[in-house]
Short mmCIF file of C-alpha atoms in Angstrom, two decimals:
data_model
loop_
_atom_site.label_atom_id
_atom_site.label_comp_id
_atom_site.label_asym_id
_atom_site.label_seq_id
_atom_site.Cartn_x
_atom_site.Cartn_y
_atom_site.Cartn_z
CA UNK A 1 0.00 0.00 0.00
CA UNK A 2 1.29 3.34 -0.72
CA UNK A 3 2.41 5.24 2.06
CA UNK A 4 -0.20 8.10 1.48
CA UNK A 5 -3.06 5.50 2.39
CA UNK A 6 -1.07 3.31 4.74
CA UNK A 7 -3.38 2.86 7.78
CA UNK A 8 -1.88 1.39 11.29
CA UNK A 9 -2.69 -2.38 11.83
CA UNK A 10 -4.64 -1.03 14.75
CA UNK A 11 -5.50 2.87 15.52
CA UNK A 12 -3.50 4.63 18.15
CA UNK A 13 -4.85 7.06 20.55
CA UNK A 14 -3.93 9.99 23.20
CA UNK A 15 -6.06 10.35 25.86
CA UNK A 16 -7.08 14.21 25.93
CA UNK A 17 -8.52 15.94 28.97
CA UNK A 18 -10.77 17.83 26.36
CA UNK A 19 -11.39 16.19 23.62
CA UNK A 20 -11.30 12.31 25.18
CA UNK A 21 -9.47 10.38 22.75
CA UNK A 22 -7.20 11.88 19.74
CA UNK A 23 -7.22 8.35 17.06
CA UNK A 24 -4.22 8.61 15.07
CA UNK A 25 -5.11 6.13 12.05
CA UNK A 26 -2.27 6.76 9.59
CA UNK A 27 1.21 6.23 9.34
CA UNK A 28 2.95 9.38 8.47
CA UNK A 29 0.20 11.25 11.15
CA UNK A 30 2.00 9.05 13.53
CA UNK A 31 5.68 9.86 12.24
CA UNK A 32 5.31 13.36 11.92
CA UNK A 33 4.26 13.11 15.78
CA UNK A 34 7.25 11.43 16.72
CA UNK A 35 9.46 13.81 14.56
CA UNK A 36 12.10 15.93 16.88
CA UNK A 37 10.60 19.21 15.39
CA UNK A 38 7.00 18.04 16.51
CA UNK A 39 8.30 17.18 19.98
CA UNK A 40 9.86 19.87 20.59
CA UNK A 41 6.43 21.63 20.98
CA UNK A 42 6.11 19.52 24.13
CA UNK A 43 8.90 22.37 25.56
CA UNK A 44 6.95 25.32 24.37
CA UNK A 45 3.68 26.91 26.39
CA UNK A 46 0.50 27.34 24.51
CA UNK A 47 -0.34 30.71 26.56
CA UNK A 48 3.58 32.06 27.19
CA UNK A 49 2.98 34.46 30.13
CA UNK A 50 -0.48 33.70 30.73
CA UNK A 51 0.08 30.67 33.12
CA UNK A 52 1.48 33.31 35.69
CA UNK A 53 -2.00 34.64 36.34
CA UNK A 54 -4.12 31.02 35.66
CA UNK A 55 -1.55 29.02 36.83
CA UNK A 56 -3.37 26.00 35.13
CA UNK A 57 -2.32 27.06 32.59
CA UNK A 58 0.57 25.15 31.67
CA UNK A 59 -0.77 23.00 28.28
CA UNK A 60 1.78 23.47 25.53
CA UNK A 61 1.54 23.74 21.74
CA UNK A 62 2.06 20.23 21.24
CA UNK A 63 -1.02 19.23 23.03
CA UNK A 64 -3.16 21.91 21.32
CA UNK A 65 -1.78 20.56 17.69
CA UNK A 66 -3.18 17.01 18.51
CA UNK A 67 -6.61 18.87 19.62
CA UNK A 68 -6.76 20.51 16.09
CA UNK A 69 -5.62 17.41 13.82
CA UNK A 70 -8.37 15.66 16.17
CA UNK A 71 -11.17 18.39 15.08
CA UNK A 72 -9.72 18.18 11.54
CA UNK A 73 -10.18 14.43 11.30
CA UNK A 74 -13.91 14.90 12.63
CA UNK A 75 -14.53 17.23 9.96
CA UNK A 76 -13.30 15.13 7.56
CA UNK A 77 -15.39 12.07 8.48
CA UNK A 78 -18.62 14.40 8.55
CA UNK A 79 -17.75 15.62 5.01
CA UNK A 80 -16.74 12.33 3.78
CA UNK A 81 -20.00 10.61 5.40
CA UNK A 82 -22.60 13.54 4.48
CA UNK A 83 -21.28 15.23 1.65
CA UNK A 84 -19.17 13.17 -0.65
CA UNK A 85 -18.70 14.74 -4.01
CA UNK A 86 -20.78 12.98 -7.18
CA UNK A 87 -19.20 15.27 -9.70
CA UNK A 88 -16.29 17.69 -10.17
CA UNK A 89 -17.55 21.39 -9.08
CA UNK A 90 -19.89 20.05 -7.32
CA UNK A 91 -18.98 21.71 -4.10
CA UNK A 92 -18.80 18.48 -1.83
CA UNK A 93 -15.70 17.02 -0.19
CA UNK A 94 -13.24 15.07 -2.05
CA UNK A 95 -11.50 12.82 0.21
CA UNK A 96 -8.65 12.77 -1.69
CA UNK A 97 -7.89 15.75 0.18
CA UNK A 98 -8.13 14.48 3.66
CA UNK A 99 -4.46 13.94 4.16
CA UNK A 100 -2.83 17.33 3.38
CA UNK A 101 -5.73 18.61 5.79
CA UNK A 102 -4.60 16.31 8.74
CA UNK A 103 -1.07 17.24 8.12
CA UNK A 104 -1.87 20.75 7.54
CA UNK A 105 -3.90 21.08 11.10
CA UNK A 106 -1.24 18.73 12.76
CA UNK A 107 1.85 20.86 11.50
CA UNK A 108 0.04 24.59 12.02
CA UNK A 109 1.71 25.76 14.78
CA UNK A 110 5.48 23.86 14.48
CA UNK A 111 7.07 27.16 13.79
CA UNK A 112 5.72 28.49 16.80
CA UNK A 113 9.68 30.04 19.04
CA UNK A 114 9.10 30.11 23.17
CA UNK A 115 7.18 33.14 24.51
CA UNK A 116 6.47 33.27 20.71
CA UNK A 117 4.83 36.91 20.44
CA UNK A 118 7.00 38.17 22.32
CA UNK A 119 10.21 36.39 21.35
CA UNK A 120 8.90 37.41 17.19
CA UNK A 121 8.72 41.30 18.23
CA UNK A 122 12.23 41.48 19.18
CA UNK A 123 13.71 39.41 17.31
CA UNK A 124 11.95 39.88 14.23
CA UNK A 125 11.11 36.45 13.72
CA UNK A 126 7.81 35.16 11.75
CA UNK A 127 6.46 31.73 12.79
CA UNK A 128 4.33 31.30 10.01
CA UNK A 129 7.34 31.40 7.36
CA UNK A 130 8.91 29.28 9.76
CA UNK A 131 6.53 26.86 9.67
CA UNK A 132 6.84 26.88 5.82
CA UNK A 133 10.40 26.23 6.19
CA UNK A 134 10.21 23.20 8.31
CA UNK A 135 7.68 22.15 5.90
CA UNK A 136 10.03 22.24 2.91
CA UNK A 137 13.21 21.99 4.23
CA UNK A 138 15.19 18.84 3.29
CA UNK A 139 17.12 19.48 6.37
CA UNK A 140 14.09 18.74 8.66
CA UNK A 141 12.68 14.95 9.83
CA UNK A 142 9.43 16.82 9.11
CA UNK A 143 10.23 17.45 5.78
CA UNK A 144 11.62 14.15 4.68
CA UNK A 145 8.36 12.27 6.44
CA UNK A 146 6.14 14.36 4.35
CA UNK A 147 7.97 13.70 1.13
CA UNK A 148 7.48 9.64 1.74
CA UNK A 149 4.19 11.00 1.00
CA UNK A 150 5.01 12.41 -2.30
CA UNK A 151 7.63 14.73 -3.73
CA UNK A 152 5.11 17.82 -3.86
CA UNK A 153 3.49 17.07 -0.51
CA UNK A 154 5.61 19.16 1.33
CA UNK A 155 4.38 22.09 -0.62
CA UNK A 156 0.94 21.25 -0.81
CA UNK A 157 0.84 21.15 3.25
CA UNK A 158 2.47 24.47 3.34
CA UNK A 159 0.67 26.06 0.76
CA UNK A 160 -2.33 24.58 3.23
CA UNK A 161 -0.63 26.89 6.39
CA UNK A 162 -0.04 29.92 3.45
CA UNK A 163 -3.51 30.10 2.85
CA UNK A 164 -2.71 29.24 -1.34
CA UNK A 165 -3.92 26.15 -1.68
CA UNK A 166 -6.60 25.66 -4.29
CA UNK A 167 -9.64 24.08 -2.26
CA UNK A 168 -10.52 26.62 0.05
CA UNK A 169 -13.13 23.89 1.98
CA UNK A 170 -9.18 22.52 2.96
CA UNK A 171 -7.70 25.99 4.04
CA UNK A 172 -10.57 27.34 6.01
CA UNK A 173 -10.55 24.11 8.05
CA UNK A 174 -7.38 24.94 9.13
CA UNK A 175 -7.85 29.33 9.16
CA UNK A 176 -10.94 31.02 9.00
CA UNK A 177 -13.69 32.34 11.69
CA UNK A 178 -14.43 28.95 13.06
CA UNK A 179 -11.80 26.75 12.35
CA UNK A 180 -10.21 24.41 13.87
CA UNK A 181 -7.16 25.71 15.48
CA UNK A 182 -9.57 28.45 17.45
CA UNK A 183 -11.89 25.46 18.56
CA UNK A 184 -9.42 24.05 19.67
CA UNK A 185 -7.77 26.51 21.76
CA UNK A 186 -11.10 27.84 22.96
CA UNK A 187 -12.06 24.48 24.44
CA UNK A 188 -8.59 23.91 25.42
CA UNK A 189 -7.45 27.37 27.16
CA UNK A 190 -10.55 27.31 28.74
CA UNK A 191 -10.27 23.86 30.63
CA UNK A 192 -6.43 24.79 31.63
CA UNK A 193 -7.29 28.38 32.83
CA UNK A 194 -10.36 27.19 34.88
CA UNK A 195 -12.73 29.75 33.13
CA UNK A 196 -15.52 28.36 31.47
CA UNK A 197 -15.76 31.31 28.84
CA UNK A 198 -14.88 29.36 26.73
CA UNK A 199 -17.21 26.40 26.30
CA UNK A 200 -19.32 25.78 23.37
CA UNK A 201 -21.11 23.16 21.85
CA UNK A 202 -18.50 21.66 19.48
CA UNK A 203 -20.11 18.24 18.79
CA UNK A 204 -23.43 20.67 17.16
CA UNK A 205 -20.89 22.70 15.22
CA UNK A 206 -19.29 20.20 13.93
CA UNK A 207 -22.66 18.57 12.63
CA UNK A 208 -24.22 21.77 11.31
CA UNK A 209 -20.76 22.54 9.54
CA UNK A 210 -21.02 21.65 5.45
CA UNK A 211 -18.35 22.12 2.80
CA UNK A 212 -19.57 24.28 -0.44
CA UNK A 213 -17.83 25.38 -3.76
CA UNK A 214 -16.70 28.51 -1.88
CA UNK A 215 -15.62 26.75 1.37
CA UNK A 216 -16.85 25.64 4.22
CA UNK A 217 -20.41 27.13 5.45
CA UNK A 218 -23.02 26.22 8.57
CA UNK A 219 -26.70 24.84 8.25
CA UNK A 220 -29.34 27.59 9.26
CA UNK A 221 -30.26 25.73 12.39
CA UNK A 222 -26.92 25.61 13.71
CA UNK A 223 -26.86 29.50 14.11
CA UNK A 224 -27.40 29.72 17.96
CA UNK A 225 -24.15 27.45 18.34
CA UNK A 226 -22.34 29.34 16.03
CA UNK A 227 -23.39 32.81 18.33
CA UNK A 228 -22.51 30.85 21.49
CA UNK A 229 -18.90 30.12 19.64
CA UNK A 230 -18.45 34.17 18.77
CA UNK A 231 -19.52 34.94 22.31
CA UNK A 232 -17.70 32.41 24.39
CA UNK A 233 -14.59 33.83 22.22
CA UNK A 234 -15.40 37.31 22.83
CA UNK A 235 -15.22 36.80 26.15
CA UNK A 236 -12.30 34.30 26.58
CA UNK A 237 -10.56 37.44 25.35
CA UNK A 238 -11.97 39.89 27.17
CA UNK A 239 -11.42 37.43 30.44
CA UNK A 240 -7.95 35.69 29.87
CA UNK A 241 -6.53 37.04 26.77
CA UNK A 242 -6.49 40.60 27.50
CA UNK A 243 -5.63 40.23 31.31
CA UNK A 244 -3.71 43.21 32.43
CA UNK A 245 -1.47 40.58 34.52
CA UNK A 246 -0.50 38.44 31.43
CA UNK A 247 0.04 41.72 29.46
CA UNK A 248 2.28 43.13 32.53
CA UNK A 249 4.33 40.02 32.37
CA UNK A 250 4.62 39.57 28.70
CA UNK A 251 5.82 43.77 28.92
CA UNK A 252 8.73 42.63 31.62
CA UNK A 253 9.65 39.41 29.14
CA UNK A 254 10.13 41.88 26.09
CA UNK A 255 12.36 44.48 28.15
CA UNK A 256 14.54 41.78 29.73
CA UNK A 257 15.04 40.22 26.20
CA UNK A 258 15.74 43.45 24.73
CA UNK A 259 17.83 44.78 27.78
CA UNK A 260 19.96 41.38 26.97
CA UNK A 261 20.17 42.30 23.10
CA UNK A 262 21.00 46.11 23.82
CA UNK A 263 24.10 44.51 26.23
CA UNK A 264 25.22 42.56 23.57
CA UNK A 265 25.35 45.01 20.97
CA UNK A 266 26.96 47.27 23.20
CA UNK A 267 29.43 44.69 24.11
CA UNK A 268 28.66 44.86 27.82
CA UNK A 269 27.68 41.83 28.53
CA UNK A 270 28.94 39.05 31.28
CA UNK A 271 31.21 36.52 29.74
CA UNK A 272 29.56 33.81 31.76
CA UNK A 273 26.08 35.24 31.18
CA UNK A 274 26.71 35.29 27.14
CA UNK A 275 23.28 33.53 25.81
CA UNK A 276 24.92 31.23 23.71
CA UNK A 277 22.13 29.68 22.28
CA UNK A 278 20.61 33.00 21.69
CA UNK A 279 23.85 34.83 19.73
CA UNK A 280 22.07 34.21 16.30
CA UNK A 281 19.24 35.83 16.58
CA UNK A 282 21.13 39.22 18.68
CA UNK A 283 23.03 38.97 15.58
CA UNK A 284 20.26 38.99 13.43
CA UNK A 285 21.61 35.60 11.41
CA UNK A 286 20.12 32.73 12.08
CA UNK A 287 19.68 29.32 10.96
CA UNK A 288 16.61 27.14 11.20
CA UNK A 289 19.19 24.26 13.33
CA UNK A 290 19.15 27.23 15.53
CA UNK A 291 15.63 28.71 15.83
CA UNK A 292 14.70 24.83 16.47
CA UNK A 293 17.12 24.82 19.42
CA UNK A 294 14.57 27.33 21.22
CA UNK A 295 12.48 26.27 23.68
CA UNK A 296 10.69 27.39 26.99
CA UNK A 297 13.60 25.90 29.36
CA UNK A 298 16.21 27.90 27.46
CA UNK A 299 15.16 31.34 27.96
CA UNK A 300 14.30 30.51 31.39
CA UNK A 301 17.27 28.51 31.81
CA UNK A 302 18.83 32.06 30.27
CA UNK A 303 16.64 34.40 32.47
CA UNK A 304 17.93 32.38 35.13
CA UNK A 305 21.93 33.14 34.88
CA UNK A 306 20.66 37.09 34.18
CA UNK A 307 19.57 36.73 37.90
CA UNK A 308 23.36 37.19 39.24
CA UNK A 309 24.31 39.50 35.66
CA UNK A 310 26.56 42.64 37.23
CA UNK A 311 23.78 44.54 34.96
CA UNK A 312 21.82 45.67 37.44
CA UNK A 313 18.32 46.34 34.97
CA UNK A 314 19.13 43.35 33.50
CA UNK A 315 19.23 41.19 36.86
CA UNK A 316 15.95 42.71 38.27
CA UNK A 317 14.23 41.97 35.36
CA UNK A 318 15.13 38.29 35.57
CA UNK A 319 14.19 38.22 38.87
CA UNK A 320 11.06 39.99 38.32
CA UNK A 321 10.40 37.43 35.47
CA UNK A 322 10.96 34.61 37.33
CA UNK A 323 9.57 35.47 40.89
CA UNK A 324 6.29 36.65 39.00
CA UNK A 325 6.78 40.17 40.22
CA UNK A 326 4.50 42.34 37.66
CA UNK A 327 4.22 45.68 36.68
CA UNK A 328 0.93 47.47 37.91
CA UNK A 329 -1.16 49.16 35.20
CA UNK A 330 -3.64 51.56 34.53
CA UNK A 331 -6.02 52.39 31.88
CA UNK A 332 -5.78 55.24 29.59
CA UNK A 333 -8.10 57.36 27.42
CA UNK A 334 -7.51 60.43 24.90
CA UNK A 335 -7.72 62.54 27.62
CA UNK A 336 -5.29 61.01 30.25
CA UNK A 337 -2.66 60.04 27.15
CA UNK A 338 -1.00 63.49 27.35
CA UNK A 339 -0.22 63.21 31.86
CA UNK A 340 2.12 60.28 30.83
CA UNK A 341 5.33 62.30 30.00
CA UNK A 342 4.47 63.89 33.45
CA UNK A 343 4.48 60.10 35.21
CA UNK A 344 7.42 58.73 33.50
CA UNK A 345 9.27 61.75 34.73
CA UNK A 346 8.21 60.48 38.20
CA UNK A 347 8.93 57.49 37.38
CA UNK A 348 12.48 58.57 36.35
CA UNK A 349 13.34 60.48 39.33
CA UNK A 350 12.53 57.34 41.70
CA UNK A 351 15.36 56.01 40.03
CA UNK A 352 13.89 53.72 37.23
CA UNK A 353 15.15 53.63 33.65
CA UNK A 354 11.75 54.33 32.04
CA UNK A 355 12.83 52.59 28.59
CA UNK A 356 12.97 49.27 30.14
CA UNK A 357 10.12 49.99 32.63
CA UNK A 358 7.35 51.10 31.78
CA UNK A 359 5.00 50.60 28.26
CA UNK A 360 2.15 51.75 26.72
CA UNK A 361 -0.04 48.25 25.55
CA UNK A 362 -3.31 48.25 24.04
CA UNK A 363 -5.03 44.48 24.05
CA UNK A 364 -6.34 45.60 20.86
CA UNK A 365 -2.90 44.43 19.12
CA UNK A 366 -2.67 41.02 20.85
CA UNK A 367 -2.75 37.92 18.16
CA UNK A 368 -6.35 37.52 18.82
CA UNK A 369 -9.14 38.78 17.05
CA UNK A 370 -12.90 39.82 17.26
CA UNK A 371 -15.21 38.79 15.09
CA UNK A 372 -15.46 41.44 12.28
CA UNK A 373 -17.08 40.79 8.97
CA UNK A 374 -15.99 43.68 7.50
CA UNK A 375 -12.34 42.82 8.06
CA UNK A 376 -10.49 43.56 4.90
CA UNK A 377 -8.33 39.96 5.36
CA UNK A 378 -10.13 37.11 2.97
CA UNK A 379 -12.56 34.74 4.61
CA UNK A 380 -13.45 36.77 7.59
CA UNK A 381 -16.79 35.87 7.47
CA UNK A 382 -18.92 33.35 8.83
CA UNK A 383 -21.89 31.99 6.08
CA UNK A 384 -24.63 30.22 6.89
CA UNK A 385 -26.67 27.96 4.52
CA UNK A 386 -30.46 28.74 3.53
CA UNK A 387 -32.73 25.51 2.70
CA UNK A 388 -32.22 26.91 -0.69
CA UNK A 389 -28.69 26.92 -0.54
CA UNK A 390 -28.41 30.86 -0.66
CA UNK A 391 -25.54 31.77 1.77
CA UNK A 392 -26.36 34.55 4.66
CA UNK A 393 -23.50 36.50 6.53
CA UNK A 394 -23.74 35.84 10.49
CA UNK A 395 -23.98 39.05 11.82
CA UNK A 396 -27.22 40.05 9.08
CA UNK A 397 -29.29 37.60 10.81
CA UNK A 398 -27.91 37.07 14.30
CA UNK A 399 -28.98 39.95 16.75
CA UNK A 400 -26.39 38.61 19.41
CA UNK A 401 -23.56 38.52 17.20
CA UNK A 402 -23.84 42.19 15.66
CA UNK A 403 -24.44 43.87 19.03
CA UNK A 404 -20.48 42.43 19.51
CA UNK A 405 -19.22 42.66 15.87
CA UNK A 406 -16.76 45.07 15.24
CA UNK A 407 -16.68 46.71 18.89
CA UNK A 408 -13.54 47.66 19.74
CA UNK A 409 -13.12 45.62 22.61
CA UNK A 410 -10.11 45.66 25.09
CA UNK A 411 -8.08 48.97 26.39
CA UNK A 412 -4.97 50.67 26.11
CA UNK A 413 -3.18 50.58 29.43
CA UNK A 414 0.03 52.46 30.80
CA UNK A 415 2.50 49.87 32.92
CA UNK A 416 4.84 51.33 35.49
CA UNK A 417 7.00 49.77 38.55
CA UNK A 418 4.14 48.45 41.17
CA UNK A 419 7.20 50.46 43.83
CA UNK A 420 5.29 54.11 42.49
CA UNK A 421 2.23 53.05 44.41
CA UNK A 422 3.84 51.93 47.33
CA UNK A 423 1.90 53.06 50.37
CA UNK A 424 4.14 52.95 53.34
CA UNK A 425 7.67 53.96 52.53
CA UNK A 426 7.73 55.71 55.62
CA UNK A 427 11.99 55.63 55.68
CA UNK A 428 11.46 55.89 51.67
CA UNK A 429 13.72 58.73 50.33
CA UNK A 430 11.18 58.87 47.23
CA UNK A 431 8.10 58.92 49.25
CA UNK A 432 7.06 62.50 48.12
CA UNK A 433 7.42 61.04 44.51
CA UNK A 434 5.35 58.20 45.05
CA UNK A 435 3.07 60.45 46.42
CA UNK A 436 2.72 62.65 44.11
CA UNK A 437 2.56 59.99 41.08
CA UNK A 438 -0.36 58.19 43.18
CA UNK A 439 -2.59 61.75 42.59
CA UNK A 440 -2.41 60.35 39.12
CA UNK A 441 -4.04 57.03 39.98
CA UNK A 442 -7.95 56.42 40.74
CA UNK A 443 -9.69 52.83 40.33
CA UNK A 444 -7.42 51.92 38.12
CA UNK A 445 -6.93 54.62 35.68
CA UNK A 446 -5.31 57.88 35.37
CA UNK A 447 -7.01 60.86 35.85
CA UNK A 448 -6.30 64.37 36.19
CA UNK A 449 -5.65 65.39 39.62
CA UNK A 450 -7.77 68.21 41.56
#
């Protein structure tokens, strides 16, 4: 049998907390698991930061790739059961295709670096072309197990990720407004945070879900599942996404990473404390050998020897890293934007280097989004299917989803050193500064003094 139908003797399975069992019934799904590129996602947190305010949270990539091949390979059997195609064009699902979809929503994430958002902004990496990459490099085990496959599979599973491949019904499996990577990591985030914002009823998605010449659509009846989906993700961002916590931590992991960088270029920093592992990328030339080195327990491993670094920004950074010490925030508006000059002068004069300590985040640029139909990106909407067969946009017939469509949801928030709002620093020589800056500060905003 060729190797792009083998089947296992006998189905293997994970046992998932949320999806039960994952069954893993062919070969090269199974090999591409046990590649060294697909286990090293074991190493690498699905959430980064976020675990430091739900401390459940400590699920990594590699468990949340198994949860979307799983939802991919339920799709597939729906489509394959319910609406085989008779004739070319016809719009239904050739399962022909089933394989570069499984590998596709298996593979999605495999470029995914350690603290990845962070880790991308300053170092200027891209984990989607990465992804591609380890896809088609002949260097990779990934790589050579897909081309036992066939010699264009490679490139038909990243053209999959690249959003090029010609059957959209495959692509917006994999990416679109309900696909499978955010079910997935809905369900999943949800269970490992302890929220239940999450939840939704992915068993009656999944059945209402039908493939169509123009991609993948939902049956009429299914609609008040699909609005639970776009609310349940609405507020899993609202609730864990966008907490000011995460954000505060992920603001201390980008200044200690750049603090390291801005050593090294400068040539300042301790022989014993040089990041080896990370020299590449501070020298903006690196490898893919070396990206695929990166994992969680290096940086921290890293952050770790920064502790005792005769830097002394550098060192409390690591230690405020790794003792989960965050910055306190508070949230801005047009009119409290301009008193920020004012505070980071404060901020300055109780002795803190304002570069590396404070920031000015809004959630809104977080790798999340809303639901917005208007988005200009392709496939941004979510159609669902008339008894006729004529297609309706969500948000035209749901009343629930267009009071949240295109809100701008989140908030732009100033961070600063929680020591400005310190109450008691009776022996404090900056006292009067603290006290001052606190003026600044009501229920968690800033506001103009009286």
């Amino acid at each position: 049998m060729a190797y792009r139908q083998q089947l296992l003797p006998m189905e293997k399975v994970f046992r998932d907390p949320v999806h039960d069992y994952i069954y893993i019934q062919h070969q090269v799904i199974l090999d591409l698991i046990n590649t060294s590129e697909f286990q090293r996602l074991r190493r690498i947190k699905q959430l980064g930061t976020t675990s430091l305010t739900f401390h459940g949270a400590e699920h990594s990539r590699f468990g949340h790739c198994l949860g979307v091949y799983e939802i991919t390979r339920r799709i597939c059997d729906n489509f394959e059961r319910n609406y085989p195609t008779q004739a070319p064009g016809d719009g239904g699902w050739d399962d022909h295709e089933r394989l570069v979809a499984l590998c596709a929503a298996l593979l999605h994430d495999i470029g995914h670096g350690p603290y990845s958002h962070t880790f991308e902004h300053i170092f200027h990496t891209d984990h989607e072309a990465l992804t591609v990459q380890i896809l088609t490099s002949p260097e990779t085990e990934v790589n050579q197990v897909l081309q036992q496959v066939s010699p264009d599979f490679p490139a038909q599973v990243a053209a999959v990720i690249q959003k090029t491949y010609p059957n959209p019904q495959v692509v917006q499996m994999i990416s679109s407004q309900i696909d499978a990577d955010r079910m997935d990591y809905l369900l999943r985030d949800s269970y490992f945070t302890g929220t239940n914002y999450g939840n939704f009823d992915l068993t009656r998605i999944l059945r209402v879900m039908k493939p169509y010449q123009g991609g993948i659509t939902f049956a009429m009846e299914g609609m008040h599942a699909v609005e639970d989906y776009i609310v349940s993700r609405f507020q899993m961002y609202m609730q864990v996404y966008f907490h000011p916590v995460s954000r505060s931590m992920e603001v201390i992991l980008d200044r200690l990473l750049e603090r390291a960088n801005d050593l090294y270029q400068s040539h300042a920093v301790d022989a014993e404390a040089t990041p080896v592992i990370l020299l590449p990328f501070f020298n903006n030339n690196f490898t893919l050998h070396d990206y695929l080195r990166l994992d969680d327990g290096v940086l921290n491993t890293y952050f770790s020897h920064w502790r005792d670094s005769r830097d002394q920004i550098l060192a409390d950074l690591a230690t405020r890293f790794l003792d989960r010490r965050p910055l306190k925030s508070a949230r801005v508006d047009a009119t409290t934007q301009p008193l920020i000059p004012t505070l980071q002068k404060l901020i300055e004069q109780a002795g803190f280097d304002t570069h590396y300590y404070t920031d000015i985040n809004d959630s809104y640029d977080l790798p999340y989004d809303a639901y917005d139909p208007k988005m200009k990106k392709p496939r941004t909407q979510i159609e669902l299917q008339q008894k006729d067969g004529s297609l309706l946009e969500l948000s035209t017939v749901s009343d629930l989803v267009r009071a949240i469509t295109g809100k701008v949801s989140g908030d732009q928030r100033f961070f600063f050193p929680k020591e400005m709002l310190s109450k008691n620093a009776e022996n404090d020589l900056f006292k009067p500064i603290y006290q001052e800056f606190q003026q600044y500060i009501l229920n968690d905003r800033l506001v103009v003094p009286h």
